[in-house]
């Protein structure tokens, strides 16, 4: 279904207390929590090299964050994904992960990371309660990896993936954003990882945000082109059914151990199935990645609002989750870039 066709499903909204659904009947089960807007890399498609970050006192404290997650879990959120910026540069990341893992109701705790610090952190994070990991890796060529990330060393990420496997973080997913002029020739090499590893390698269409939108629109590569390149190099992609909701359309190469996924937010939006909310590092609840509507939970937290009030504001914001994004009509989110939202 196209993101712009809004179904009239209000009659399906269950009574309060039955679990959290939005105004279109979509179940809200998944919260992406940005732990910081800071990063130890400067990927060309994500942020400028001279990026300015928020002052630290504008970022939610550990206790504030835990209170919001507790409210989310009481309302029906079951899955938390820690992200950023780069989540592993947050102070006390292992301790904080352990505290989040213990929030009653949270059944699945995952992280999206650039993998640079994972060789040291995979084992303690797994011991603290992290279950799964997504590692962003856009090229297996060290020079291209450096060009895309500006500062990154490919060896660190590969060591991080080994450590994640050894620590029992499973399943491991490898995410690559395909960027024209940087890595569109590298997709077959990345896809080949699934022949030897039981990993999910996913190719993500680049989305436009605010000040970086010009570059992102010009360097956008549709999933169809990426699939054609992979099939030309490695043979046919066989579609497979995955259980549960997954934004990726999933395939397997002949004889492969792992799977290939294509996340086509621009060319084939999956808004109809989206049950995700995002919490920015400064405590804004953002019901859609690609829409600028936000609710300021930090202001409530810092002006002494009662816990019940915070929980109800969370529920109300979730209920108002927009039906879909407007990229097809040229509506580009302006307020934040991806690293300031939480990818
Ligand atoms: N720093 C971590 C990382 O790179 O995995 C977590 C945050 S990062 C913003 C999350 C994911 O968003 C990464 O896989 C990154 O490649 C992706 N990303 C960043 N900008 C994007 C864009 N404009 N469109 C699509 N994906 C993007
Ligand atoms: Fe940092 Fe992730 Fe953005 Fe790259 S994509 S600059 S690693 S936040």
CSV table of C-alpha atoms and ligand atoms in Angstrom, one decimal:
chain,number,residue,atom,x,y,z
A,1,UNK,CA,0.0,0.0,0.0
A,2,UNK,CA,1.3,3.4,-0.8
A,3,UNK,CA,2.3,5.6,2.1
A,4,UNK,CA,0.0,8.3,0.9
A,5,UNK,CA,-3.2,6.2,1.0
A,6,UNK,CA,-4.6,6.6,4.5
A,7,UNK,CA,-7.0,3.8,5.4
A,8,UNK,CA,-10.0,4.6,7.7
A,9,UNK,CA,-9.2,2.1,10.5
A,10,UNK,CA,-10.2,4.2,13.5
A,11,UNK,CA,-12.9,1.7,14.4
A,12,UNK,CA,-10.2,-0.9,15.0
A,13,UNK,CA,-8.5,1.0,17.8
A,14,UNK,CA,-8.9,-1.1,20.9
A,15,UNK,CA,-9.9,0.2,24.3
A,16,UNK,CA,-7.2,1.8,26.4
A,17,UNK,CA,-5.3,-0.7,28.4
A,18,UNK,CA,-5.4,-3.4,25.8
A,19,UNK,CA,-1.9,-2.5,24.5
A,20,UNK,CA,-0.8,0.5,22.6
A,21,UNK,CA,-2.1,1.1,19.1
A,22,UNK,CA,-2.0,4.2,17.0
A,23,UNK,CA,-5.0,5.9,15.4
A,24,UNK,CA,-4.7,3.6,12.4
A,25,UNK,CA,-4.7,0.4,14.5
A,26,UNK,CA,-1.0,-0.3,14.1
A,27,UNK,CA,0.4,-2.0,17.2
A,28,UNK,CA,3.3,0.0,18.8
A,29,UNK,CA,5.8,-2.5,20.1
A,30,UNK,CA,9.2,-1.1,19.2
A,31,UNK,CA,11.1,1.9,20.6
A,32,UNK,CA,14.4,3.1,19.1
A,33,UNK,CA,16.3,5.0,21.8
A,34,UNK,CA,19.1,7.4,20.8
A,35,UNK,CA,21.7,7.5,23.6
A,36,UNK,CA,23.7,10.3,22.1
A,37,UNK,CA,23.9,12.5,19.0
A,38,UNK,CA,27.7,12.2,19.1
A,39,UNK,CA,29.8,9.8,17.0
A,40,UNK,CA,33.3,8.6,16.6
A,41,UNK,CA,32.9,8.6,12.7
A,42,UNK,CA,31.7,11.2,10.2
A,43,UNK,CA,30.0,9.2,7.4
A,44,UNK,CA,29.7,11.4,4.4
A,45,UNK,CA,26.0,10.7,3.9
A,46,UNK,CA,25.2,11.2,7.6
A,47,UNK,CA,26.9,14.3,9.0
A,48,UNK,CA,29.4,17.0,8.1
A,49,UNK,CA,33.0,16.6,9.3
A,50,UNK,CA,32.6,19.7,11.5
A,51,UNK,CA,29.4,18.5,13.1
A,52,UNK,CA,28.3,20.4,16.2
A,53,UNK,CA,26.7,18.3,18.9
A,54,UNK,CA,24.2,19.2,21.7
A,55,UNK,CA,25.5,20.4,25.0
A,56,UNK,CA,25.6,17.4,27.4
A,57,UNK,CA,23.1,18.9,29.8
A,58,UNK,CA,20.5,18.8,27.0
A,59,UNK,CA,20.8,15.0,26.8
A,60,UNK,CA,18.6,12.8,28.9
A,61,UNK,CA,20.3,11.4,32.0
A,62,UNK,CA,20.4,7.7,32.6
A,63,UNK,CA,17.6,8.0,35.2
A,64,UNK,CA,15.4,10.1,32.9
A,65,UNK,CA,15.9,7.6,30.1
A,66,UNK,CA,15.0,4.7,32.3
A,67,UNK,CA,11.8,6.4,33.4
A,68,UNK,CA,10.7,6.9,29.8
A,69,UNK,CA,11.5,3.3,28.9
A,70,UNK,CA,9.6,2.1,32.0
A,71,UNK,CA,6.5,4.1,30.8
A,72,UNK,CA,6.9,2.7,27.3
A,73,UNK,CA,7.1,-0.9,28.6
A,74,UNK,CA,4.0,-0.4,30.7
A,75,UNK,CA,2.2,0.8,27.6
A,76,UNK,CA,3.2,-2.3,25.6
A,77,UNK,CA,6.6,-1.6,24.1
A,78,UNK,CA,8.5,-4.9,24.1
A,79,UNK,CA,11.6,-4.2,22.0
A,80,UNK,CA,14.2,-1.5,22.5
A,81,UNK,CA,17.0,-0.8,20.0
A,82,UNK,CA,19.8,1.4,21.3
A,83,UNK,CA,21.2,3.8,18.7
A,84,UNK,CA,22.5,7.3,18.1
A,85,UNK,CA,24.7,9.0,17.0
A,86,UNK,CA,27.0,6.2,18.1
A,87,UNK,CA,25.5,4.4,21.2
A,88,UNK,CA,28.9,3.0,22.3
A,89,UNK,CA,30.3,6.4,22.9
A,90,UNK,CA,27.8,7.1,25.7
A,91,UNK,CA,29.3,7.1,29.1
A,92,UNK,CA,28.6,4.0,31.2
A,93,UNK,CA,27.1,2.2,28.1
A,94,UNK,CA,27.5,-1.2,29.7
A,95,UNK,CA,25.9,-0.3,33.0
A,96,UNK,CA,23.1,1.6,31.2
A,97,UNK,CA,22.4,-1.4,28.9
A,98,UNK,CA,22.2,-3.6,32.0
A,99,UNK,CA,19.6,-1.3,33.6
A,100,UNK,CA,17.5,-1.1,30.5
A,101,UNK,CA,17.6,-4.9,30.1
A,102,UNK,CA,16.0,-5.2,33.5
A,103,UNK,CA,13.0,-3.0,32.9
A,104,UNK,CA,10.0,-5.2,33.3
A,105,UNK,CA,8.3,-6.0,30.0
A,106,UNK,CA,11.3,-5.4,27.8
A,107,UNK,CA,11.8,-8.7,26.0
A,108,UNK,CA,14.3,-7.8,23.3
A,109,UNK,CA,17.2,-5.4,23.6
A,110,UNK,CA,19.2,-4.7,20.5
A,111,UNK,CA,21.8,-2.1,19.4
A,112,UNK,CA,22.7,-0.5,16.1
A,113,UNK,CA,26.4,0.5,16.1
A,114,UNK,CA,29.2,1.4,13.7
A,115,UNK,CA,31.2,-1.5,15.3
A,116,UNK,CA,34.3,0.6,16.0
A,117,UNK,CA,34.3,-0.1,19.7
A,118,UNK,CA,32.7,-3.6,19.6
A,119,UNK,CA,35.8,-5.7,19.9
A,120,UNK,CA,36.1,-4.5,23.5
A,121,UNK,CA,32.4,-4.0,24.3
A,122,UNK,CA,30.6,-7.1,22.7
A,123,UNK,CA,31.2,-9.4,25.6
A,124,UNK,CA,30.3,-7.0,28.5
A,125,UNK,CA,27.3,-5.8,26.6
A,126,UNK,CA,26.1,-9.3,26.0
A,127,UNK,CA,26.6,-10.1,29.7
A,128,UNK,CA,24.6,-7.0,30.6
A,129,UNK,CA,21.6,-8.2,28.7
A,130,UNK,CA,22.1,-7.0,25.1
A,131,UNK,CA,20.7,-9.8,22.8
A,132,UNK,CA,21.3,-8.7,19.2
A,133,UNK,CA,23.4,-6.3,17.2
A,134,UNK,CA,23.2,-4.5,13.9
A,135,UNK,CA,26.6,-3.4,12.6
A,136,UNK,CA,26.8,-0.7,9.9
A,137,UNK,CA,29.4,-1.6,7.3
A,138,UNK,CA,29.2,0.1,3.9
A,139,UNK,CA,32.3,-1.4,2.2
A,140,UNK,CA,34.8,-4.3,2.6
A,141,UNK,CA,37.5,-2.2,0.8
A,142,UNK,CA,39.6,-0.5,3.5
A,143,UNK,CA,40.2,2.7,1.4
A,144,UNK,CA,36.5,3.0,0.4
A,145,UNK,CA,35.5,2.4,4.0
A,146,UNK,CA,37.7,5.2,5.1
A,147,UNK,CA,36.4,7.5,2.4
A,148,UNK,CA,32.8,6.8,3.4
A,149,UNK,CA,33.3,7.1,7.1
A,150,UNK,CA,36.1,9.8,6.9
A,151,UNK,CA,37.8,8.5,10.0
A,152,UNK,CA,37.1,4.8,10.2
A,153,UNK,CA,39.4,1.8,10.2
A,154,UNK,CA,37.8,-1.3,8.6
A,155,UNK,CA,39.8,-3.7,10.7
A,156,UNK,CA,38.1,-2.4,13.9
A,157,UNK,CA,34.7,-3.2,12.5
A,158,UNK,CA,35.7,-6.7,11.3
A,159,UNK,CA,37.2,-7.4,14.8
A,160,UNK,CA,34.0,-6.1,16.3
A,161,UNK,CA,31.9,-8.5,14.2
A,162,UNK,CA,34.1,-11.4,15.3
A,163,UNK,CA,33.7,-10.3,18.9
A,164,UNK,CA,29.9,-10.0,18.6
A,165,UNK,CA,29.8,-13.6,17.2
A,166,UNK,CA,32.0,-14.9,20.0
A,167,UNK,CA,29.9,-13.1,22.6
A,168,UNK,CA,26.7,-14.9,21.3
A,169,UNK,CA,25.0,-11.8,20.1
A,170,UNK,CA,22.5,-13.4,17.6
A,171,UNK,CA,21.3,-12.8,15.0
A,172,UNK,CA,24.0,-10.5,13.6
A,173,UNK,CA,22.9,-8.1,11.0
A,174,UNK,CA,25.2,-6.0,8.8
A,175,UNK,CA,23.6,-2.9,7.4
A,176,UNK,CA,24.9,-1.1,4.3
A,177,UNK,CA,23.6,2.2,3.0
A,178,UNK,CA,24.2,2.3,-0.8
A,179,UNK,CA,25.7,5.6,-1.9
A,180,UNK,CA,26.2,6.5,-5.5
A,181,UNK,CA,29.9,7.2,-6.2
A,182,UNK,CA,31.1,5.6,-3.0
A,183,UNK,CA,30.0,2.0,-2.7
A,184,UNK,CA,27.5,0.9,-5.3
A,185,UNK,CA,30.2,-1.4,-6.7
A,186,UNK,CA,30.8,-3.0,-3.3
A,187,UNK,CA,27.3,-4.5,-2.8
A,188,UNK,CA,28.3,-7.9,-4.3
A,189,UNK,CA,31.3,-8.2,-2.0
A,190,UNK,CA,29.1,-7.4,1.0
A,191,UNK,CA,26.4,-9.9,-0.2
A,192,UNK,CA,29.1,-12.6,-0.4
A,193,UNK,CA,29.5,-12.4,3.4
A,194,UNK,CA,26.2,-14.4,3.6
A,195,UNK,CA,27.9,-17.4,1.8
A,196,UNK,CA,30.3,-17.9,4.8
A,197,UNK,CA,28.3,-16.4,7.7
A,198,UNK,CA,24.9,-16.9,9.2
A,199,UNK,CA,24.4,-13.1,9.1
A,200,UNK,CA,21.6,-10.9,7.7
A,201,UNK,CA,23.2,-8.5,5.3
A,202,UNK,CA,20.8,-5.6,4.5
A,203,UNK,CA,21.0,-2.9,1.9
A,204,UNK,CA,19.4,0.4,2.9
A,205,UNK,CA,18.1,3.0,0.5
A,206,UNK,CA,19.4,6.4,1.5
A,207,UNK,CA,16.8,8.8,2.9
A,208,UNK,CA,17.0,12.7,2.7
A,209,UNK,CA,17.2,14.8,5.9
A,210,UNK,CA,17.4,18.6,6.3
A,211,UNK,CA,20.8,20.1,5.6
A,212,UNK,CA,22.2,16.9,4.0
A,213,UNK,CA,19.2,16.2,1.8
A,214,UNK,CA,20.9,17.5,-1.4
A,215,UNK,CA,23.8,15.1,-1.2
A,216,UNK,CA,21.5,12.3,-0.1
A,217,UNK,CA,19.0,12.8,-3.0
A,218,UNK,CA,21.8,12.9,-5.6
A,219,UNK,CA,23.6,9.9,-4.3
A,220,UNK,CA,20.4,7.7,-3.8
A,221,UNK,CA,20.5,4.2,-5.3
A,222,UNK,CA,17.2,2.3,-5.6
A,223,UNK,CA,17.1,-1.2,-4.2
A,224,UNK,CA,16.2,-2.6,-7.6
A,225,UNK,CA,19.6,-1.5,-8.9
A,226,UNK,CA,21.4,-3.0,-5.9
A,227,UNK,CA,19.5,-6.3,-6.4
A,228,UNK,CA,20.4,-6.4,-10.1
A,229,UNK,CA,24.1,-5.8,-9.3
A,230,UNK,CA,24.1,-8.7,-6.8
A,231,UNK,CA,22.3,-11.1,-9.1
A,232,UNK,CA,24.6,-10.3,-12.0
A,233,UNK,CA,27.6,-11.1,-9.8
A,234,UNK,CA,26.3,-13.9,-7.6
A,235,UNK,CA,23.3,-15.5,-9.2
A,236,UNK,CA,19.6,-15.4,-8.5
A,237,UNK,CA,18.1,-14.1,-5.2
A,238,UNK,CA,15.5,-16.5,-3.8
A,239,UNK,CA,12.8,-14.8,-1.8
A,240,UNK,CA,12.2,-16.2,1.7
A,241,UNK,CA,9.4,-15.6,4.2
A,242,UNK,CA,10.5,-14.3,7.6
A,243,UNK,CA,8.4,-14.7,10.6
A,244,UNK,CA,7.3,-11.5,12.3
A,245,UNK,CA,7.6,-7.9,11.1
A,246,UNK,CA,10.7,-7.0,9.2
A,247,UNK,CA,11.1,-3.8,7.2
A,248,UNK,CA,13.5,-5.7,4.8
A,249,UNK,CA,12.4,-7.8,1.9
A,250,UNK,CA,14.5,-10.9,2.4
A,251,UNK,CA,16.3,-13.3,0.0
A,252,UNK,CA,18.9,-16.0,0.0
A,253,UNK,CA,21.7,-16.7,-2.5
A,254,UNK,CA,22.1,-20.3,-3.6
A,255,UNK,CA,23.8,-22.3,-0.8
A,256,UNK,CA,24.2,-19.3,1.4
A,257,UNK,CA,24.2,-19.6,5.2
A,258,UNK,CA,22.9,-16.0,5.8
A,259,UNK,CA,20.2,-13.9,4.2
A,260,UNK,CA,20.1,-10.7,2.2
A,261,UNK,CA,17.6,-7.9,2.9
A,262,UNK,CA,16.6,-4.8,1.1
A,263,UNK,CA,15.1,-1.9,3.1
A,264,UNK,CA,13.5,0.3,0.5
A,265,UNK,CA,12.1,3.2,2.5
A,266,UNK,CA,12.1,5.5,-0.5
A,267,UNK,CA,11.0,3.2,-3.4
A,268,UNK,CA,8.7,0.9,-1.5
A,269,UNK,CA,7.7,2.4,1.8
A,270,UNK,CA,6.6,-0.1,4.6
A,271,UNK,CA,4.6,2.4,6.6
A,272,UNK,CA,1.5,0.2,6.8
A,273,UNK,CA,3.4,-2.3,9.0
A,274,UNK,CA,5.4,0.3,11.0
A,275,UNK,CA,5.0,0.0,14.8
A,276,UNK,CA,8.0,2.0,15.7
A,277,UNK,CA,8.6,5.1,17.7
A,278,UNK,CA,11.9,7.0,18.3
A,279,UNK,CA,13.2,8.8,21.3
A,280,UNK,CA,15.9,11.4,20.5
A,281,UNK,CA,18.8,11.8,22.9
A,282,UNK,CA,17.3,15.0,24.2
A,283,UNK,CA,14.0,13.3,25.0
A,284,UNK,CA,11.8,14.2,22.1
A,285,UNK,CA,9.4,11.3,21.2
A,286,UNK,CA,9.2,11.1,17.4
A,287,UNK,CA,6.5,8.8,16.0
A,288,UNK,CA,7.9,8.7,12.4
A,289,UNK,CA,11.5,8.9,11.3
A,290,UNK,CA,10.6,11.0,8.3
A,291,UNK,CA,8.1,13.4,9.9
A,292,UNK,CA,9.1,16.3,12.0
A,293,UNK,CA,6.3,16.0,14.6
A,294,UNK,CA,7.8,15.5,18.1
A,295,UNK,CA,6.7,15.5,21.8
A,296,UNK,CA,9.1,17.0,24.3
A,297,UNK,CA,9.2,14.5,27.2
A,298,UNK,CA,12.4,16.1,28.6
A,299,UNK,CA,10.5,19.3,29.4
A,300,UNK,CA,7.9,17.3,31.4
A,301,UNK,CA,10.7,15.3,33.1
A,302,UNK,CA,12.5,18.5,34.1
A,303,UNK,CA,9.5,20.4,35.3
A,304,UNK,CA,8.4,17.8,37.9
A,305,UNK,CA,5.5,16.3,36.0
A,306,UNK,CA,4.1,13.2,37.6
A,307,UNK,CA,5.1,9.8,36.2
A,308,UNK,CA,1.5,9.1,35.1
A,309,UNK,CA,1.4,12.4,33.1
A,310,UNK,CA,4.6,11.4,31.3
A,311,UNK,CA,3.2,8.0,30.5
A,312,UNK,CA,-0.1,9.5,29.2
A,313,UNK,CA,1.8,12.0,27.0
A,314,UNK,CA,3.8,9.1,25.6
A,315,UNK,CA,0.6,7.2,24.8
A,316,UNK,CA,-1.0,10.3,23.2
A,317,UNK,CA,2.0,10.9,21.0
A,318,UNK,CA,2.1,7.2,19.9
A,319,UNK,CA,-1.7,7.4,19.1
A,320,UNK,CA,-1.0,10.3,16.8
A,321,UNK,CA,1.7,8.5,14.8
A,322,UNK,CA,1.4,9.7,11.2
A,323,UNK,CA,0.2,7.3,8.6
A,324,UNK,CA,3.3,7.5,6.5
A,325,UNK,CA,6.0,9.7,5.2
A,326,UNK,CA,5.8,12.1,2.3
A,327,UNK,CA,9.0,11.6,0.4
A,328,UNK,CA,7.1,10.7,-2.8
A,329,UNK,CA,5.6,14.2,-2.7
A,330,UNK,CA,8.8,15.9,-1.9
A,331,UNK,CA,8.2,16.3,1.9
A,332,UNK,CA,11.6,16.0,3.5
A,333,UNK,CA,12.1,16.2,7.3
A,334,UNK,CA,13.9,19.5,8.1
A,335,UNK,CA,14.3,19.6,11.8
A,336,UNK,CA,17.0,17.0,12.3
A,337,UNK,CA,19.4,14.8,10.4
A,338,UNK,CA,19.5,11.0,11.0
A,339,UNK,CA,22.2,11.0,13.7
A,340,UNK,CA,20.1,13.6,15.7
A,341,UNK,CA,17.0,11.3,15.5
A,342,UNK,CA,18.4,7.8,16.0
A,343,UNK,CA,18.6,5.5,13.0
B,1,LIG,N1,26.2,5.1,14.5
B,1,LIG,C1,25.4,3.9,14.4
B,1,LIG,C2,25.6,3.3,13.1
B,1,LIG,O1,26.1,3.9,12.2
B,1,LIG,O2,25.1,2.1,13.0
B,1,LIG,C3,24.0,4.1,14.7
B,1,LIG,C4,23.3,5.4,14.2
B,1,LIG,S1,23.2,5.5,12.4
B,1,LIG,C5,22.4,7.0,12.2
B,1,LIG,C6,22.1,4.2,12.1
B,1,LIG,C7,22.0,3.7,10.7
B,1,LIG,O3,21.5,4.8,9.9
B,1,LIG,C8,23.3,3.3,10.1
B,1,LIG,O4,23.2,2.0,9.5
B,1,LIG,C9,23.5,4.4,9.0
B,1,LIG,O5,24.3,3.9,7.9
B,1,LIG,C10,22.1,4.7,8.6
B,1,LIG,N2,21.9,6.0,8.0
B,1,LIG,C11,22.5,7.2,8.3
B,1,LIG,N3,22.1,8.2,7.5
B,1,LIG,C12,21.2,7.6,6.7
B,1,LIG,C13,20.3,8.0,5.6
B,1,LIG,N4,20.4,9.3,5.2
B,1,LIG,N5,19.5,7.2,5.0
B,1,LIG,C14,19.5,5.9,5.3
B,1,LIG,N6,20.2,5.4,6.4
B,1,LIG,C15,21.1,6.2,7.0
B,2,LIG,FE1,28.1,8.0,13.0
B,2,LIG,FE2,26.4,6.1,12.4
B,2,LIG,FE3,26.2,8.6,11.3
B,2,LIG,FE4,28.2,7.1,10.5
B,2,LIG,S1,26.0,6.6,10.2
B,2,LIG,S2,28.3,9.2,11.1
B,2,LIG,S3,28.6,5.9,12.3
B,2,LIG,S4,25.9,8.1,13.4
